[in-house]
DNA sequence: CTGAAAGCGCTTACAG
DNA sequence: CTGAAAGCGCTTACAG
């Protein structure tokens, strides 16, 4: 690696380093003649301004950091895509922080903001990796920040959310409408806000239909495929098997369908399956998966837009953006068997 | 955001900023007493050293950048996971650069190395985003760098690869072994090294079996699901339909299976389908997808290890690491219908 | 339109 | 064990 600095360019083109900097940042301040000379030298040497020098001076990094529990799952994939393209529009680079569900790594990425490596942060976990002092207003203590997907328990934070409870309720209502009364739930990871909400929706729908909640029909999962398989295997052992299963994620629903096929059940003739998310593989399954669609792209776009507003120094009035979910009926759900 | 600097800590604990820095970087150089005082001040204020100041001084960023055409697909997902955990072990942070197949963005991420924001780079596209001068040795002109998945046409670069040609050949040989003679190929994006290699393997296997190459049976795709659907639809219109299809990616194979089901073909009784990659969804399909497995985790791990060696200042003798693929026979391939 | 100079926040060789 | 000082590579207010 050749290490070309601003001084080399200055020397090469016979101007001061100030003029080189101006040529690159504010070319309109420089005469056409010098500009040409400087740019020639830049091109010849392949000079790139050292970001640390610039950022140290300007106190801006031009980066935003995204903190996600698992960057490789399909839900986050859809969100990331939108974040990236929106950030790009606003002139920011995205640093993707995969926490692998480790608190230490969450902290690590949050520190990138504290240490100036990023100007703002998008948080998709339910924890706020910044310590707050009680006596000061929250907004003054936090960097530009938006929270989404897993709600942080703090009213003063900007958020982009869907109504998980209503989503859960809609999923179960769909099954009730098909005549099911023995409906199982496969939950996500313990104590995550999204799971608790969806569970509340599940319970609400059943209660409204005068159906008693049966604890044996509620299984803990972790949103991943394997846990869907295991949950389904547990359910199939029950004396009174469910005729329909509401999985709190598509990945678990896909696992559940695989377990059902393994044991020769027909979907939906024997057992109906509904998921949550509408990842791209949902409609590629056989049978195609009925699910509650999260507007992944909208979530990503809104998150970034809300962050960019803050980066501009604005403090939008509206703290929370609620986005709509949608029941997508496909082939994995059908009338209750009789 | 409170902006606490090293001077604030120095003042608070009654020492010089040099001592604060030592306490944080080389605590063994500082007396226990001062160390305690400094750490107390750090904790109370939540001070994080500004990365730009430090990096400007040390000329190290502690970051590596990963350049990928699409961070959200499942092949890359598997690779990223391994890269992240390996980087973490070596004390590096990973900046994920999704290029969305735009050359401009590829350049942007490469510039992060040129501008000092990253100390090394992992490139999963076939283009080298650095200009080389002919008269100097290549290694001296490049930063620590490893190339994988899509081979860059340069012998002096460190690479982690699988034998795509042999992989393609193995896929077709599997179909030949099942008695198929009319075998279609659904290729990836035009001119990508991986696709050209797999195609060469396809042709080699057929030629060895004395089967003539039929251009109508070779369709262009782009590795994504939709292109698999479209390719299959084209193939089904042919007067002499293939009895087996080799898709150069699992996503396209999944698309192809969906198209087949749409038109009431049975898999594999009517038409066999084989993919390439073995993404996690491959074995969750119905029928479960037969495919050529890429060792995604191994690829990621080896890439990062090879990069870390270079970051340490070493220049390993072996430039290319070849990793083995594996034919995974599942349910989407079967004997030729008679 | 251009240059000299200050300074962003650190780290580290040097001196004590 | 600790401090004063230099300097990493930029940008920009100021002066001309």
mmCIF file of N, CA, C and O in Angstrom, chain B residues 296-335:
data_model
loop_
_atom_site.group_PDB
_atom_site.id
_atom_site.type_symbol
_atom_site.label_atom_id
_atom_site.label_comp_id
_atom_site.label_asym_id
_atom_site.label_seq_id
_atom_site.Cartn_x
_atom_site.Cartn_y
_atom_site.Cartn_z
ATOM 1 N N UNK B 296 -19.676 -23.443 3.654
ATOM 2 C CA UNK B 296 -19.756 -21.994 3.857
ATOM 3 C C UNK B 296 -18.989 -21.530 5.088
ATOM 4 O O UNK B 296 -18.276 -20.532 5.051
ATOM 5 N N UNK B 297 -19.156 -22.270 6.167
ATOM 6 C CA UNK B 297 -18.487 -21.848 7.391
ATOM 7 C C UNK B 297 -16.968 -21.925 7.227
ATOM 8 O O UNK B 297 -16.249 -21.010 7.631
ATOM 9 N N UNK B 298 -16.511 -23.011 6.628
ATOM 10 C CA UNK B 298 -15.072 -23.169 6.383
ATOM 11 C C UNK B 298 -14.537 -22.049 5.503
ATOM 12 O O UNK B 298 -13.425 -21.566 5.711
ATOM 13 N N UNK B 299 -15.321 -21.688 4.510
ATOM 14 C CA UNK B 299 -14.887 -20.621 3.618
ATOM 15 C C UNK B 299 -14.669 -19.344 4.416
ATOM 16 O O UNK B 299 -13.611 -18.716 4.347
ATOM 17 N N UNK B 300 -15.669 -18.985 5.215
ATOM 18 C CA UNK B 300 -15.571 -17.771 6.013
ATOM 19 C C UNK B 300 -14.389 -17.811 6.970
ATOM 20 O O UNK B 300 -13.621 -16.854 7.079
ATOM 21 N N UNK B 301 -14.241 -18.928 7.644
ATOM 22 C CA UNK B 301 -13.177 -19.047 8.630
ATOM 23 C C UNK B 301 -11.807 -18.925 7.974
ATOM 24 O O UNK B 301 -10.945 -18.180 8.409
ATOM 25 N N UNK B 302 -11.603 -19.661 6.889
ATOM 26 C CA UNK B 302 -10.319 -19.625 6.197
ATOM 27 C C UNK B 302 -10.011 -18.239 5.640
ATOM 28 O O UNK B 302 -8.867 -17.800 5.677
ATOM 29 N N UNK B 303 -11.016 -17.570 5.124
ATOM 30 C CA UNK B 303 -10.806 -16.212 4.615
ATOM 31 C C UNK B 303 -10.252 -15.325 5.707
ATOM 32 O O UNK B 303 -9.245 -14.633 5.529
ATOM 33 N N UNK B 304 -10.913 -15.351 6.834
ATOM 34 C CA UNK B 304 -10.516 -14.464 7.916
ATOM 35 C C UNK B 304 -9.139 -14.840 8.450
ATOM 36 O O UNK B 304 -8.318 -13.961 8.736
ATOM 37 N N UNK B 305 -8.875 -16.107 8.561
ATOM 38 C CA UNK B 305 -7.572 -16.530 9.075
ATOM 39 C C UNK B 305 -6.448 -16.089 8.148
ATOM 40 O O UNK B 305 -5.396 -15.637 8.596
ATOM 41 N N UNK B 306 -6.702 -16.219 6.860
ATOM 42 C CA UNK B 306 -5.697 -15.820 5.880
ATOM 43 C C UNK B 306 -5.481 -14.302 5.926
ATOM 44 O O UNK B 306 -4.366 -13.805 5.728
ATOM 45 N N UNK B 307 -6.554 -13.580 6.228
ATOM 46 C CA UNK B 307 -6.436 -12.128 6.329
ATOM 47 C C UNK B 307 -5.672 -11.738 7.588
ATOM 48 O O UNK B 307 -4.791 -10.864 7.555
ATOM 49 N N UNK B 308 -6.001 -12.398 8.676
ATOM 50 C CA UNK B 308 -5.336 -12.087 9.947
ATOM 51 C C UNK B 308 -3.825 -12.314 9.837
ATOM 52 O O UNK B 308 -3.026 -11.524 10.330
ATOM 53 N N UNK B 309 -3.446 -13.379 9.163
ATOM 54 C CA UNK B 309 -2.006 -13.625 8.942
ATOM 55 C C UNK B 309 -1.353 -12.417 8.291
ATOM 56 O O UNK B 309 -0.298 -11.963 8.708
ATOM 57 N N UNK B 310 -1.996 -11.906 7.270
ATOM 58 C CA UNK B 310 -1.448 -10.751 6.564
ATOM 59 C C UNK B 310 -1.432 -9.516 7.456
ATOM 60 O O UNK B 310 -0.512 -8.706 7.399
ATOM 61 N N UNK B 311 -2.466 -9.372 8.264
ATOM 62 C CA UNK B 311 -2.532 -8.213 9.155
ATOM 63 C C UNK B 311 -1.405 -8.247 10.174
ATOM 64 O O UNK B 311 -0.945 -7.221 10.652
ATOM 65 N N UNK B 312 -0.967 -9.453 10.486
ATOM 66 C CA UNK B 312 0.157 -9.606 11.410
ATOM 67 C C UNK B 312 1.476 -9.299 10.721
ATOM 68 O O UNK B 312 2.530 -9.316 11.340
ATOM 69 N N UNK B 313 1.414 -9.083 9.418
ATOM 70 C CA UNK B 313 2.628 -8.761 8.690
ATOM 71 C C UNK B 313 3.234 -9.958 7.985
ATOM 72 O O UNK B 313 4.282 -9.852 7.358
ATOM 73 N N UNK B 314 2.590 -11.113 8.092
ATOM 74 C CA UNK B 314 3.113 -12.298 7.411
ATOM 75 C C UNK B 314 2.622 -12.370 5.963
ATOM 76 O O UNK B 314 1.588 -11.806 5.613
ATOM 77 N N UNK B 315 3.351 -13.075 5.168
ATOM 78 C CA UNK B 315 2.930 -13.324 3.784
ATOM 79 C C UNK B 315 2.968 -14.830 3.558
ATOM 80 O O UNK B 315 3.975 -15.364 3.093
ATOM 81 N N UNK B 316 1.879 -15.503 3.901
ATOM 82 C CA UNK B 316 1.883 -16.963 3.778
ATOM 83 C C UNK B 316 2.316 -17.409 2.385
ATOM 84 O O UNK B 316 1.992 -16.769 1.394
ATOM 85 N N UNK B 317 3.071 -18.502 2.364
ATOM 86 C CA UNK B 317 3.555 -19.065 1.095
ATOM 87 C C UNK B 317 2.396 -19.429 0.174
ATOM 88 O O UNK B 317 2.345 -19.046 -0.980
ATOM 89 N N UNK B 318 1.460 -20.189 0.757
ATOM 90 C CA UNK B 318 0.372 -20.711 -0.059
ATOM 91 C C UNK B 318 -0.647 -19.623 -0.370
ATOM 92 O O UNK B 318 -1.278 -19.067 0.527
ATOM 93 N N UNK B 319 -0.807 -19.333 -1.639
ATOM 94 C CA UNK B 319 -1.685 -18.236 -2.033
ATOM 95 C C UNK B 319 -3.149 -18.658 -2.079
ATOM 96 O O UNK B 319 -4.045 -17.874 -1.824
ATOM 97 N N UNK B 320 -3.377 -19.917 -2.451
ATOM 98 C CA UNK B 320 -4.754 -20.364 -2.672
ATOM 99 C C UNK B 320 -5.106 -21.533 -1.757
ATOM 100 O O UNK B 320 -4.373 -22.514 -1.691
ATOM 101 N N UNK B 321 -6.216 -21.387 -1.044
ATOM 102 C CA UNK B 321 -6.720 -22.504 -0.256
ATOM 103 C C UNK B 321 -7.922 -23.088 -0.992
ATOM 104 O O UNK B 321 -8.891 -22.371 -1.274
ATOM 105 N N UNK B 322 -7.832 -24.376 -1.335
ATOM 106 C CA UNK B 322 -8.969 -25.029 -2.009
ATOM 107 C C UNK B 322 -9.743 -25.825 -0.975
ATOM 108 O O UNK B 322 -9.164 -26.639 -0.247
ATOM 109 N N UNK B 323 -11.032 -25.620 -0.931
ATOM 110 C CA UNK B 323 -11.873 -26.339 0.015
ATOM 111 C C UNK B 323 -12.750 -27.335 -0.725
ATOM 112 O O UNK B 323 -13.112 -27.117 -1.886
ATOM 113 N N UNK B 324 -13.105 -28.430 -0.083
ATOM 114 C CA UNK B 324 -13.871 -29.462 -0.781
ATOM 115 C C UNK B 324 -15.372 -29.165 -0.808
ATOM 116 O O UNK B 324 -15.926 -28.637 0.148
ATOM 117 N N UNK B 325 -16.009 -29.512 -1.917
ATOM 118 C CA UNK B 325 -17.482 -29.476 -1.983
ATOM 119 C C UNK B 325 -17.968 -30.885 -1.680
ATOM 120 O O UNK B 325 -17.176 -31.809 -1.498
ATOM 121 N N UNK B 326 -19.277 -31.048 -1.641
ATOM 122 C CA UNK B 326 -19.822 -32.374 -1.324
ATOM 123 C C UNK B 326 -21.194 -32.544 -1.966
ATOM 124 O O UNK B 326 -22.044 -31.644 -1.865
ATOM 125 N N UNK B 327 -21.386 -33.657 -2.624
ATOM 126 C CA UNK B 327 -22.708 -33.951 -3.186
ATOM 127 C C UNK B 327 -23.624 -34.422 -2.065
ATOM 128 O O UNK B 327 -23.317 -35.401 -1.374
ATOM 129 N N UNK B 328 -24.725 -33.700 -1.855
ATOM 130 C CA UNK B 328 -25.679 -34.097 -0.815
ATOM 131 C C UNK B 328 -26.956 -34.586 -1.500
ATOM 132 O O UNK B 328 -27.710 -33.793 -2.055
ATOM 133 N N UNK B 329 -27.132 -35.898 -1.478
ATOM 134 C CA UNK B 329 -28.289 -36.471 -2.168
ATOM 135 C C UNK B 329 -29.494 -36.475 -1.241
ATOM 136 O O UNK B 329 -29.458 -37.055 -0.170
ATOM 137 N N UNK B 330 -30.561 -35.794 -1.681
ATOM 138 C CA UNK B 330 -31.792 -35.799 -0.889
ATOM 139 C C UNK B 330 -32.930 -36.332 -1.753
ATOM 140 O O UNK B 330 -32.755 -37.370 -2.399
ATOM 141 N N UNK B 331 -34.037 -35.633 -1.809
ATOM 142 C CA UNK B 331 -35.202 -36.248 -2.465
ATOM 143 C C UNK B 331 -35.610 -35.623 -3.788
ATOM 144 O O UNK B 331 -36.543 -36.090 -4.426
ATOM 145 N N UNK B 332 -34.948 -34.569 -4.197
ATOM 146 C CA UNK B 332 -35.420 -33.887 -5.403
ATOM 147 C C UNK B 332 -34.841 -34.479 -6.683
ATOM 148 O O UNK B 332 -35.152 -34.015 -7.773
ATOM 149 N N UNK B 333 -33.977 -35.478 -6.537
ATOM 150 C CA UNK B 333 -33.466 -36.164 -7.721
ATOM 151 C C UNK B 333 -33.811 -37.645 -7.645
ATOM 152 O O UNK B 333 -33.784 -38.236 -6.565
ATOM 153 N N UNK B 334 -34.131 -38.235 -8.797
ATOM 154 C CA UNK B 334 -34.480 -39.653 -8.840
ATOM 155 C C UNK B 334 -34.225 -40.199 -10.227
ATOM 156 O O UNK B 334 -33.787 -39.470 -11.123
ATOM 157 N N UNK B 335 -34.509 -41.476 -10.400
ATOM 158 C CA UNK B 335 -34.247 -42.127 -11.685
ATOM 159 C C UNK B 335 -35.014 -41.451 -12.821
ATOM 160 O O UNK B 335 -36.084 -40.893 -12.600
#
